[in-house]
Tab-separated table of C-alpha atoms and ligand atoms in Angstrom:
chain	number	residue	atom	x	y	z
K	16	UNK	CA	4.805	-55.496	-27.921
K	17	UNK	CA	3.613	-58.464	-28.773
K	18	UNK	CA	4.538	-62.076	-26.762
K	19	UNK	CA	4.295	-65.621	-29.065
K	20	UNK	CA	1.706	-64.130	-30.954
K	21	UNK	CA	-0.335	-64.434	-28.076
K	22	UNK	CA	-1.591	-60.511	-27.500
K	23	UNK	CA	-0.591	-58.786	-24.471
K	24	UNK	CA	-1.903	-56.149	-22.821
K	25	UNK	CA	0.763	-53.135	-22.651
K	26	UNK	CA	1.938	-51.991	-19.179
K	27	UNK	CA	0.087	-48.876	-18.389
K	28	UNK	CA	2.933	-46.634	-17.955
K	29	UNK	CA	1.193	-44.345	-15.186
K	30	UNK	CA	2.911	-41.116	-15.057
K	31	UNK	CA	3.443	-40.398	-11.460
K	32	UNK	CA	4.924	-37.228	-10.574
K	33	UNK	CA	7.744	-37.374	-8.683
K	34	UNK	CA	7.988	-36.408	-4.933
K	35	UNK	CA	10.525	-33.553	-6.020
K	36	UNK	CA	8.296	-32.058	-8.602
K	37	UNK	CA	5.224	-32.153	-6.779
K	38	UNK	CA	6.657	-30.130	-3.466
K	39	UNK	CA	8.299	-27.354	-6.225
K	40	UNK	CA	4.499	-26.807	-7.960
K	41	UNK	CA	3.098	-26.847	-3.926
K	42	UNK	CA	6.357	-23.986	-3.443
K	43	UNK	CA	4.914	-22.020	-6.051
K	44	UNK	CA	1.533	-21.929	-5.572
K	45	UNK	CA	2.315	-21.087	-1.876
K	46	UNK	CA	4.516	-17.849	-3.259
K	47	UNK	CA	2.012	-17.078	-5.505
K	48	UNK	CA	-0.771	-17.153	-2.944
K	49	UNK	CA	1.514	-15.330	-0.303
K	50	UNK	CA	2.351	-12.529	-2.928
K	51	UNK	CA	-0.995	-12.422	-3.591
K	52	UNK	CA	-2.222	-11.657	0.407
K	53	UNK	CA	0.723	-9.247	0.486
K	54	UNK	CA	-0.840	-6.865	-2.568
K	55	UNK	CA	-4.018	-7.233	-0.423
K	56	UNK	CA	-5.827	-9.073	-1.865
K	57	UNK	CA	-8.206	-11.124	-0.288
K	58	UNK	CA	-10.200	-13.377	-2.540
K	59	UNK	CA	-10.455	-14.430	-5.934
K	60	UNK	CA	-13.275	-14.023	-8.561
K	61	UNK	CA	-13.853	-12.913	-12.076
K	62	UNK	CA	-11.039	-11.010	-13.826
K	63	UNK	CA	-8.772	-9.312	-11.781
K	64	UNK	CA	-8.243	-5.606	-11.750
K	65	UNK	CA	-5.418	-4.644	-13.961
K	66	UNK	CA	-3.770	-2.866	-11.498
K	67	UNK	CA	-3.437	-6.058	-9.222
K	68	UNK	CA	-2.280	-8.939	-12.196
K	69	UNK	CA	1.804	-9.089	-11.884
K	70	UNK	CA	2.271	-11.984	-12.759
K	71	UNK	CA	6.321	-11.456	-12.150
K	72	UNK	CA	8.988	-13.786	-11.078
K	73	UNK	CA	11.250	-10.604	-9.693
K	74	UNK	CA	10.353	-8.655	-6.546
K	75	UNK	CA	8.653	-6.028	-8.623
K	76	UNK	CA	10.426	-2.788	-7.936
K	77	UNK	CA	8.299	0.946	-7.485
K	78	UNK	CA	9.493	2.026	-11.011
K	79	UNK	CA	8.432	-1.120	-12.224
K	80	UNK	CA	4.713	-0.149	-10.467
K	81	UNK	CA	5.375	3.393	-11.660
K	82	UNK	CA	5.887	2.532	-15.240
K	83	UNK	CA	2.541	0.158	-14.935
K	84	UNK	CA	0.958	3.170	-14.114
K	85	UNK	CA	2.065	5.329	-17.145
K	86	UNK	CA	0.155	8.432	-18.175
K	87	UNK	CA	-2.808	6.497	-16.313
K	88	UNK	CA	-6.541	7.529	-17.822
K	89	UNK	CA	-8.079	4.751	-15.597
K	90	UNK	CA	-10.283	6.885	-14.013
K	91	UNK	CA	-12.067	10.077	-14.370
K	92	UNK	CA	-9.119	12.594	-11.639
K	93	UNK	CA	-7.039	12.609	-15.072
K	94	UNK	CA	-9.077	15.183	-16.866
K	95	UNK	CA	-7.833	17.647	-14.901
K	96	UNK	CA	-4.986	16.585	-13.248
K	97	UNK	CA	-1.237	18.171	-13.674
K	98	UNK	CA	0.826	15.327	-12.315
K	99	UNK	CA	0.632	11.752	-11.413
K	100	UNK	CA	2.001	12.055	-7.542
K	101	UNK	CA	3.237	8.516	-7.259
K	102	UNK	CA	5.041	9.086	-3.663
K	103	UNK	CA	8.482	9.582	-2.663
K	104	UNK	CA	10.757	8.758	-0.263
K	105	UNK	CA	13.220	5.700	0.751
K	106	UNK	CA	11.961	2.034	-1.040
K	107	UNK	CA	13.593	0.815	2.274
K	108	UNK	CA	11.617	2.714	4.405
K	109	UNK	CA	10.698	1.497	7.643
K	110	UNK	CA	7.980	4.145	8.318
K	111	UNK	CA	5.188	5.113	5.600
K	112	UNK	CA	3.144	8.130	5.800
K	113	UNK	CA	-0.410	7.819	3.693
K	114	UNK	CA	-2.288	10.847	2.903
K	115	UNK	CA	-5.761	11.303	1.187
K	116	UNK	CA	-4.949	12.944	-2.088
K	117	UNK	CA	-2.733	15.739	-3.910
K	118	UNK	CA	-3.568	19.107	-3.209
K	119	UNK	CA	-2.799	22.224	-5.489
K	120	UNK	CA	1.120	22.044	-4.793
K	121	UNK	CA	1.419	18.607	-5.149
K	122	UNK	CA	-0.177	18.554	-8.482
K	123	UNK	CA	1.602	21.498	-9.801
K	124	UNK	CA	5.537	19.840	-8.494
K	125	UNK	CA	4.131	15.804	-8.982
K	126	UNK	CA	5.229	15.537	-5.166
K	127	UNK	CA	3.120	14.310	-2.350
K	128	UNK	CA	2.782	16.358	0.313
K	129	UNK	CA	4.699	19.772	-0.548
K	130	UNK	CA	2.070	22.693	0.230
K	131	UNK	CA	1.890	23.818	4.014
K	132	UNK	CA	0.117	20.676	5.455
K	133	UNK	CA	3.539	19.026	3.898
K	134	UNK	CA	5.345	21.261	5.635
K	135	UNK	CA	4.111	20.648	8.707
K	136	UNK	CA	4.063	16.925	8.161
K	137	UNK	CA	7.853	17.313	7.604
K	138	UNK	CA	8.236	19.134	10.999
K	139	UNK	CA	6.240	15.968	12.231
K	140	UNK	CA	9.187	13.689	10.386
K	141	UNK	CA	12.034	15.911	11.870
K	142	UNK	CA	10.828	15.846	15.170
K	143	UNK	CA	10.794	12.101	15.010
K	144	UNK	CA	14.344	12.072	14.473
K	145	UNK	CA	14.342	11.106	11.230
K	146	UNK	CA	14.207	12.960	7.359
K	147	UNK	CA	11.645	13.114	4.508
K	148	UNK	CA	14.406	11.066	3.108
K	149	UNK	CA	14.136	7.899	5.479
K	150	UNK	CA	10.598	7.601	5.229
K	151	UNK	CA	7.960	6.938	2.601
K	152	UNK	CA	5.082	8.788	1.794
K	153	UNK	CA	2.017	8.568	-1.010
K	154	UNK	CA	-1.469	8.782	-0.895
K	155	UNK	CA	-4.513	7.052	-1.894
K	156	UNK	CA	-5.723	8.892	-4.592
K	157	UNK	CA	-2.353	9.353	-7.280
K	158	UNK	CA	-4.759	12.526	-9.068
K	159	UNK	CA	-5.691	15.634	-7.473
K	160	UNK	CA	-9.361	15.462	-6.900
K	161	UNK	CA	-10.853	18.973	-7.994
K	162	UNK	CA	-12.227	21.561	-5.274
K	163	UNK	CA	-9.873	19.525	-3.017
K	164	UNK	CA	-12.683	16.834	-2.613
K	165	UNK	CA	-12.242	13.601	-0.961
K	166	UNK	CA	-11.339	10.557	-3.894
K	167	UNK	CA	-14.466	8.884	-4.765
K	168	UNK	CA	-14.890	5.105	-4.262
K	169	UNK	CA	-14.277	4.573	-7.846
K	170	UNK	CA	-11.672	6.501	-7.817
K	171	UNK	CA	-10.133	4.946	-4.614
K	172	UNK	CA	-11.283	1.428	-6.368
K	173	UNK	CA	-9.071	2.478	-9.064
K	174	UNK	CA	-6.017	3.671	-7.757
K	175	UNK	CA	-5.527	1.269	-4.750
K	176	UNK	CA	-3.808	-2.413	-6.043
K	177	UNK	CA	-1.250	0.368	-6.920
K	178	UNK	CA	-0.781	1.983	-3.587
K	179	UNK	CA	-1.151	-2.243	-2.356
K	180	UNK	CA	1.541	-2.900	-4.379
K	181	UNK	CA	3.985	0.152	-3.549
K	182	UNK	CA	3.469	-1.316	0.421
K	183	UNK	CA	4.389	-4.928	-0.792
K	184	UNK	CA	7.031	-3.538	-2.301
K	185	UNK	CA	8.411	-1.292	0.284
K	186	UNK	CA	7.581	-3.423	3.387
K	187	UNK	CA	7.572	-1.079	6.314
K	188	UNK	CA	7.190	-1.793	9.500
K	189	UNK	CA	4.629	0.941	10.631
K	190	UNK	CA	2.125	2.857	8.669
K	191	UNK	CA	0.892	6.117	9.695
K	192	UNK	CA	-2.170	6.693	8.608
K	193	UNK	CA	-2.953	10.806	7.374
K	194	UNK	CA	-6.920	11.614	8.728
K	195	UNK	CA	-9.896	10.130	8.008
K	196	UNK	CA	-9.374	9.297	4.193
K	197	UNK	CA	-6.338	7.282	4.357
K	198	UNK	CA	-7.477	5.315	7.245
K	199	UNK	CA	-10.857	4.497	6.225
K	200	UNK	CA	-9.928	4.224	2.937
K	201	UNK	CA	-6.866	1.586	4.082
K	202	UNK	CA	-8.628	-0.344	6.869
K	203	UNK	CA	-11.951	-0.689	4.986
K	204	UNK	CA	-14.093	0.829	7.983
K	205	UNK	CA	-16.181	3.637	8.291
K	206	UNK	CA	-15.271	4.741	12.099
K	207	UNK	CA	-14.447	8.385	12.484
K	208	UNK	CA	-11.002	9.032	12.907
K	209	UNK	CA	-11.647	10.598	16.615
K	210	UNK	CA	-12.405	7.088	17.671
K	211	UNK	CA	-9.844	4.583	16.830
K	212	UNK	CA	-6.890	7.519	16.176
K	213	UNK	CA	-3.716	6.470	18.452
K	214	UNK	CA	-4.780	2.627	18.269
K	215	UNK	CA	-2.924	0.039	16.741
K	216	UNK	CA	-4.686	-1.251	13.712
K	217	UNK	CA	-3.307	-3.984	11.806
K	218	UNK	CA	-3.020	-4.226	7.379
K	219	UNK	CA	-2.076	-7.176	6.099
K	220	UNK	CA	0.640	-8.234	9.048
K	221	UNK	CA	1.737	-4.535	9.101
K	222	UNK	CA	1.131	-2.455	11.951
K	223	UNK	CA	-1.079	0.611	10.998
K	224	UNK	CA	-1.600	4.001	13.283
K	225	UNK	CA	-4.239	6.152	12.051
K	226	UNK	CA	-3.818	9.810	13.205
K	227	UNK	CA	-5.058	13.383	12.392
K	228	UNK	CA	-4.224	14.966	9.079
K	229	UNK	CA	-1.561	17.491	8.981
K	230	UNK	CA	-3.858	19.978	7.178
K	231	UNK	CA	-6.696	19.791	10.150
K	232	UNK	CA	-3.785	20.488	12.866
K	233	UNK	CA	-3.836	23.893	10.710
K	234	UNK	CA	-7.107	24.092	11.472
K	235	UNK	CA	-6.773	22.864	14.962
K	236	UNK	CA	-3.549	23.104	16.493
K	237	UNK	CA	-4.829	22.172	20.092
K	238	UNK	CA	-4.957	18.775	18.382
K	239	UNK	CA	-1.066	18.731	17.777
K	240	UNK	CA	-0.708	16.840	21.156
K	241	UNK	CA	-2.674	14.104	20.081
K	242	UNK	CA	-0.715	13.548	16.916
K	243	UNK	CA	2.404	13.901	18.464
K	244	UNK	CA	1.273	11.165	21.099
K	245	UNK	CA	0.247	8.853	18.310
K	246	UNK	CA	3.719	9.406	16.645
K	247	UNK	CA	5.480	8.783	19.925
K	248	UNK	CA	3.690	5.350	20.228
K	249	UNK	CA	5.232	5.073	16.620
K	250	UNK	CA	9.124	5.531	17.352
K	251	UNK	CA	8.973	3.372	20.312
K	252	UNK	CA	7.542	0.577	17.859
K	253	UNK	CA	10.061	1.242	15.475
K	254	UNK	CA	12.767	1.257	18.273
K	255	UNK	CA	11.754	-1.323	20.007
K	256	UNK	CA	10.736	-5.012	17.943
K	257	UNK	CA	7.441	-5.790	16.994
K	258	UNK	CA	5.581	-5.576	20.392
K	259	UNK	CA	2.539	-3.400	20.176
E	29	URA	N1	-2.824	16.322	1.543
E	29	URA	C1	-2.755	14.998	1.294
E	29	URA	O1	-3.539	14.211	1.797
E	29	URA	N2	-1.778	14.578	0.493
E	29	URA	C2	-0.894	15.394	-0.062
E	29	URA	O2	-0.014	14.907	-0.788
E	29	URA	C3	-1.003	16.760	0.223
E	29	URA	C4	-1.967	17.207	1.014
């Protein structure tokens, strides 16, 4: 406005965000980086991968990952795939199993872990005092690779910011890790199982014990004592607190 004809510069009105509004923006970016570690991942570049963008305000829920998912063609397991075997158990669970892949069985029902290395896995379960039930269990590859072959990197590449989000999701405490596959495959490494099986390994904050696979304690059963050591280490943890 002017003063007495005589021109006056206007007051700059600088637009200082307030206190208030600056510490809710530094909240969100914080939950947003937080949910981001969490779904594992662990830098950012380029466009993400589908499977890892959710951008949601809600604690996504696993049908809401399920239903991302759909009648998934991402990679090349869906030619000749049956079923999708997204994973089943309790969304509360405390304890996760994670296996390598559907086999024949679990392709045919769409459940993980079903044929006779499921069965024994559940014997593993019930002898931990607990049921199929209270527990979670998926795998890394949702497709039944064919001849029973491990997933390929691509494939793993592909399917993983699913099985990422299904452990944000769930939370557990432990993870058991299911042979070589699911362990290397989780913990980025290439050790052999036989070396770091029965140590505590650590994902994102969650504590991770990598073990034999049900289906090579067919093959071996002399190596049943070693699982069952690794899964006594396991209840005490889950017993106990968060001591390892
Ligand atoms: N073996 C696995 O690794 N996963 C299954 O679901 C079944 C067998």
């Amino acid at each position: 406005m002017h003063n007495g004809g005589q021109g006056e510069f206007p007051k700059t009105q600088t637009m200082q965000p307030s206190r208030n509004h600056l510490s809710e923006v530094l909240e969100k970016i914080q939950d947003r980086l937080i949910y981001y570690r969490d779904i594992g991942i662990k830098e950012f570049y380029g466009k993400l991968e589908e499977s890892m963008t959710v951008p949601k305000k809600h604690k996504e829920t696993l049908e809401d990952i399920r239903s991302d998912i759909g009648d998934c063609t991402r990679c090349k397991l869906h030619h000749k795939r049956t079923h999708i075997v997204f994973g089943e158990g309790s969304p509360k669970a405390k304890l996760m199993f994670i296996g390598e892949g559907p086999g024949h069985d679990e392709d045919v029902t769409g459940r993980p872990f079903v044929g006779r290395a499921g069965q024994l896995l559940t014997k593993i379960i019930e002898a931990m005092k607990l049921k199929r039930e209270d527990v979670y269990i998926a795998n890394i590859a949702k497709c039944r690779p064919p001849n029973n072959r491990a997933p390929e990197p691509d494939e793993v590449a592909t399917c993983e910011g699913f099985l990422h989000r299904q452990i944000a999701t769930i939370q557990p405490k432990v993870i058991v890790c299911l042979g070589s596959v699911a362990a290397q495959n989780l913990l980025k490494t290439e050790r052999k199982i036989s070396s770091f099986r029965g140590q505590w390994q650590d994902w994102q904050g969650i504590f991770v014990m990598p073990t034999y696979h049900p289906a090579f304690l067919l093959r071996n059963p002399a190596m049943k004592k070693e699982v069952w050591d690794d899964m006594k280490k396991v209840m005490e943890l889950l017993k106990k607190g968060d001591k390892k």
